[in-house]
Amino acid sequence: GQQVMQIPQYQHVQEGEDFTTYCNSSTTLSNIQWYKQRPGGHPVFLIQLVKSGEVKKQKRLTFQFGEAKKNSSLHITATQTTDVGTYFCAGLGNQFYFGTGTSLTVIP
Amino acid sequence: DTAVSQTPKYLVTQMGNDKSIKCEQNLGHDTMYWYKQDSKKFLKIMFSYNNKELIINETVPNRFSPKSPDKAHLNLHINSLELGDSAVYFCASSQGTGRSLLANYGYTFGSGTRLTVV
């Protein structure tokens, strides 16, 4: 069945360092969405990408959808303590699946 | 406030009990979902309803029974609770269905119900 894996599972960074999480699907996706879940909170929708090779930016966050529409990445420049949380990708293949998540810890 | 609201936020109960979690959305969305998040934070879909009709029913024990009296409500009833049912349960809604590009508008999640079975 369709699987959406994310790496790394955990990432600790010093405040000010960059962070990247990678999302890989076993099947081609029609779209990719990214969510952020703060500790103790619920997933919150960040953005959606639909086109092959699409890149979108939100302030310090850069989202990319792969050319083959089977992978995506989220890059955060100069992390801040407010970036702490788990980042999930989610994509529509034969069904809509959430990725396994990357938990980000930012050390002040 | 426009939102997805679910109650209760915390639920501690003994094995074998029956419990319900309620969910309501006032966003006018057509589709509602129940997700289970385990201790490793994996988000797994359990059910999806579109306009009160069940459209997704993943491999979930039949002790779990969703009920949607109208498109703004999706409740989850759990019979004979087991230790392995302990998790955080999230209700969510979206503009389209989970199997169409109309889900492109993103899911709005409720704040979650932390279920602990002792």
Coordinates of C-alpha atoms in Angstrom, one line a residue:
Chain A
G1 CA 0.0 0.0 0.0
Q2 CA 0.9 3.6 -0.2
Q3 CA 3.5 4.8 2.3
V4 CA 4.7 8.3 3.1
M5 CA 8.0 8.3 5.1
Q6 CA 9.8 11.3 6.6
I7 CA 13.4 11.6 7.6
P8 CA 14.8 12.3 10.0
Q9 CA 12.4 11.1 12.7
Y10 CA 14.0 13.5 15.2
Q11 CA 16.2 16.5 14.8
H12 CA 17.9 18.7 17.5
V13 CA 19.3 22.0 16.3
Q14 CA 20.9 25.0 18.0
E15 CA 18.8 28.1 17.6
G16 CA 19.9 29.9 14.5
E17 CA 20.8 26.7 12.6
D18 CA 18.9 25.6 9.5
F19 CA 16.6 22.5 9.5
T20 CA 15.3 20.3 6.7
T21 CA 12.8 17.5 6.7
Y22 CA 12.3 15.2 3.8
C23 CA 9.1 13.4 2.7
N24 CA 9.2 10.4 0.4
S25 CA 6.2 8.6 -1.1
S26 CA 6.1 5.1 -2.6
T27 CA 3.6 6.3 -5.2
T28 CA 3.1 9.5 -7.2
L29 CA 1.1 12.1 -5.3
S30 CA -1.4 14.6 -6.7
N31 CA -0.6 17.1 -4.0
I32 CA 1.5 17.5 -0.9
Q33 CA 0.5 19.3 2.2
W34 CA 2.6 20.3 5.2
Y35 CA 1.4 20.5 8.8
K36 CA 2.9 21.6 12.1
Q37 CA 2.0 20.2 15.4
R38 CA 3.3 22.0 18.5
P39 CA 4.0 19.9 21.6
G40 CA 0.6 19.0 23.2
G41 CA -1.2 20.6 20.3
H42 CA -3.0 19.6 17.1
P43 CA -1.7 19.5 13.5
V44 CA -2.1 22.9 11.8
F45 CA -2.2 23.2 8.0
L46 CA 0.8 25.2 6.7
I47 CA 0.8 25.0 2.9
Q48 CA -0.1 22.9 -0.1
L49 CA 2.0 22.2 -3.3
V50 CA 0.4 20.8 -6.4
K51 CA 2.8 21.3 -9.4
S52 CA 5.8 19.2 -10.2
G53 CA 8.9 21.1 -9.0
E54 CA 6.9 23.7 -7.2
V55 CA 8.6 25.8 -4.6
K56 CA 6.8 28.0 -2.1
K57 CA 8.1 30.2 0.7
Q58 CA 6.6 31.4 3.9
K59 CA 9.0 33.7 5.7
R60 CA 11.8 31.4 6.9
L61 CA 10.1 28.3 5.6
T62 CA 10.7 26.9 2.1
F63 CA 8.6 24.1 0.7
Q64 CA 9.5 22.1 -2.4
F65 CA 7.6 19.4 -4.4
G66 CA 9.8 17.0 -6.3
E67 CA 9.8 16.8 -10.1
A68 CA 8.5 13.3 -10.0
K69 CA 5.9 14.3 -7.4
K70 CA 7.0 11.5 -5.1
N71 CA 9.0 13.6 -2.6
S72 CA 8.9 16.9 -0.9
S73 CA 11.0 18.9 1.6
L74 CA 10.5 21.6 4.2
H75 CA 13.5 23.8 5.0
I76 CA 13.6 26.3 7.9
T77 CA 16.3 28.9 7.8
A78 CA 17.7 30.2 11.1
T79 CA 15.5 28.2 13.4
Q80 CA 13.9 29.9 16.4
T81 CA 12.5 28.3 19.6
T82 CA 9.0 28.9 18.2
D83 CA 9.7 26.4 15.4
V84 CA 9.7 23.6 17.9
G85 CA 7.2 20.8 17.0
T86 CA 6.5 17.9 14.8
Y87 CA 6.2 18.6 11.1
F88 CA 4.1 16.3 8.9
C89 CA 3.8 16.0 5.2
A90 CA 0.6 14.6 3.8
G91 CA -0.2 13.6 0.2
L92 CA -3.0 12.3 -2.0
G93 CA -2.1 9.1 -3.8
N94 CA -4.8 6.5 -3.9
Q95 CA -5.8 7.9 -0.6
F96 CA -4.7 10.8 1.5
Y97 CA -1.9 9.8 3.9
F98 CA 0.1 11.6 6.5
G99 CA 3.8 11.1 6.7
T100 CA 5.6 9.7 9.7
G101 CA 6.6 13.1 11.0
T102 CA 9.8 14.8 12.0
S103 CA 10.1 16.1 15.6
L104 CA 12.2 19.3 15.8
T105 CA 13.8 20.5 19.0
V106 CA 15.5 23.9 19.0
I107 CA 18.1 24.4 21.7
P108 CA 18.3 28.1 22.8
Chain B
D1 CA -15.0 31.3 16.6
T2 CA -15.0 29.1 13.5
A3 CA -13.3 25.8 14.4
V4 CA -13.5 22.1 15.0
S5 CA -14.3 21.4 18.6
Q6 CA -14.1 18.1 20.3
T7 CA -14.9 17.0 23.8
P8 CA -13.7 15.8 26.2
K9 CA -10.1 16.9 26.0
Y10 CA -9.0 14.2 28.4
L11 CA -10.6 10.9 29.1
V12 CA -9.3 8.4 31.7
T13 CA -11.3 5.2 32.0
Q14 CA -11.0 1.6 33.0
M15 CA -10.7 -1.4 30.6
G16 CA -14.0 -2.7 29.5
N17 CA -15.9 0.6 29.7
D18 CA -17.7 2.3 26.9
K19 CA -17.0 5.9 26.1
S20 CA -17.9 8.5 23.5
I21 CA -16.0 11.5 22.0
K22 CA -18.0 14.3 20.4
C23 CA -16.9 16.5 17.5
E24 CA -18.5 19.5 15.9
Q25 CA -17.4 21.8 13.1
N26 CA -18.9 25.2 12.1
L27 CA -16.7 25.7 9.0
G28 CA -19.3 24.4 6.6
H29 CA -17.0 21.6 5.5
D30 CA -18.5 18.6 3.7
T31 CA -16.2 16.0 5.2
M32 CA -15.2 15.0 8.7
Y33 CA -12.6 12.5 9.9
W34 CA -11.4 10.7 12.9
Y35 CA -7.6 10.2 13.3
K36 CA -5.7 8.2 15.9
Q37 CA -2.3 9.4 16.9
D38 CA -0.2 6.9 18.8
S39 CA 2.7 7.5 21.2
K40 CA 5.1 7.7 18.2
K41 CA 3.0 10.5 16.8
F42 CA 1.8 8.4 13.8
L43 CA -1.4 9.9 12.4
K44 CA -3.7 7.1 11.2
I45 CA -7.1 7.7 9.6
M46 CA -9.9 5.7 11.2
F47 CA -13.1 7.0 9.5
S48 CA -14.3 9.6 7.1
Y49 CA -17.8 10.9 6.5
N50 CA -19.0 13.1 3.7
N51 CA -22.4 14.7 4.2
K52 CA -23.3 12.1 6.8
E53 CA -22.2 9.2 4.5
L54 CA -19.3 6.9 5.5
I55 CA -16.7 7.1 2.8
I56 CA -13.5 5.8 4.5
N57 CA -13.5 3.0 7.0
E58 CA -10.0 1.8 7.6
T59 CA -9.1 -1.4 9.4
V60 CA -10.5 -0.5 12.8
P61 CA -12.0 -2.9 15.4
N62 CA -15.7 -2.9 15.2
R63 CA -15.7 -1.7 18.9
F64 CA -15.3 1.7 17.3
S65 CA -18.5 3.1 15.8
P66 CA -18.7 6.5 14.3
K67 CA -22.0 8.4 14.1
S68 CA -22.8 11.4 12.0
P69 CA -26.2 12.9 12.8
D70 CA -25.6 15.8 10.3
K71 CA -22.6 17.0 8.3
A72 CA -21.5 19.3 11.2
H73 CA -21.1 16.5 13.7
L74 CA -19.1 13.3 13.8
N75 CA -19.0 11.4 17.1
L76 CA -17.0 8.4 18.0
H77 CA -18.2 5.7 20.3
I78 CA -15.9 3.0 21.7
N79 CA -17.1 -0.2 23.3
S80 CA -15.2 -2.5 25.6
L81 CA -12.1 -0.2 25.8
E82 CA -8.7 -1.9 25.8
L83 CA -5.3 -0.8 27.0
G84 CA -4.1 -0.5 23.4
D85 CA -6.8 2.1 22.7
S86 CA -4.9 4.6 24.7
A87 CA -3.9 7.4 22.3
V88 CA -4.8 10.9 21.2
Y89 CA -7.9 11.0 18.9
F90 CA -8.3 13.9 16.6
C91 CA -11.4 15.0 14.8
A92 CA -10.8 16.9 11.5
S93 CA -12.8 18.4 8.7
S94 CA -12.0 19.4 5.1
Q95 CA -13.8 21.1 2.2
G96 CA -13.6 18.1 0.0
T97 CA -13.3 14.4 0.5
G98 CA -10.2 12.5 1.5
R99 CA -10.0 10.9 -1.9
S100 CA -10.3 14.0 -4.1
L101 CA -8.2 17.0 -4.9
L102 CA -10.9 19.0 -3.1
A103 CA -9.0 18.1 0.1
N104 CA -6.5 20.6 -1.2
Y105 CA -7.7 23.2 1.1
G106 CA -6.2 21.4 4.0
Y107 CA -7.6 19.7 7.0
T108 CA -8.7 21.6 10.1
F109 CA -8.1 19.6 13.2
G110 CA -9.8 19.7 16.6
S111 CA -7.6 20.0 19.7
G112 CA -7.7 16.3 20.4
T113 CA -8.9 13.9 23.0
R114 CA -6.2 12.2 25.1
L115 CA -7.7 8.8 26.0
T116 CA -6.0 6.8 28.7
V117 CA -7.3 3.3 29.4
V118 CA -6.2 1.8 32.8

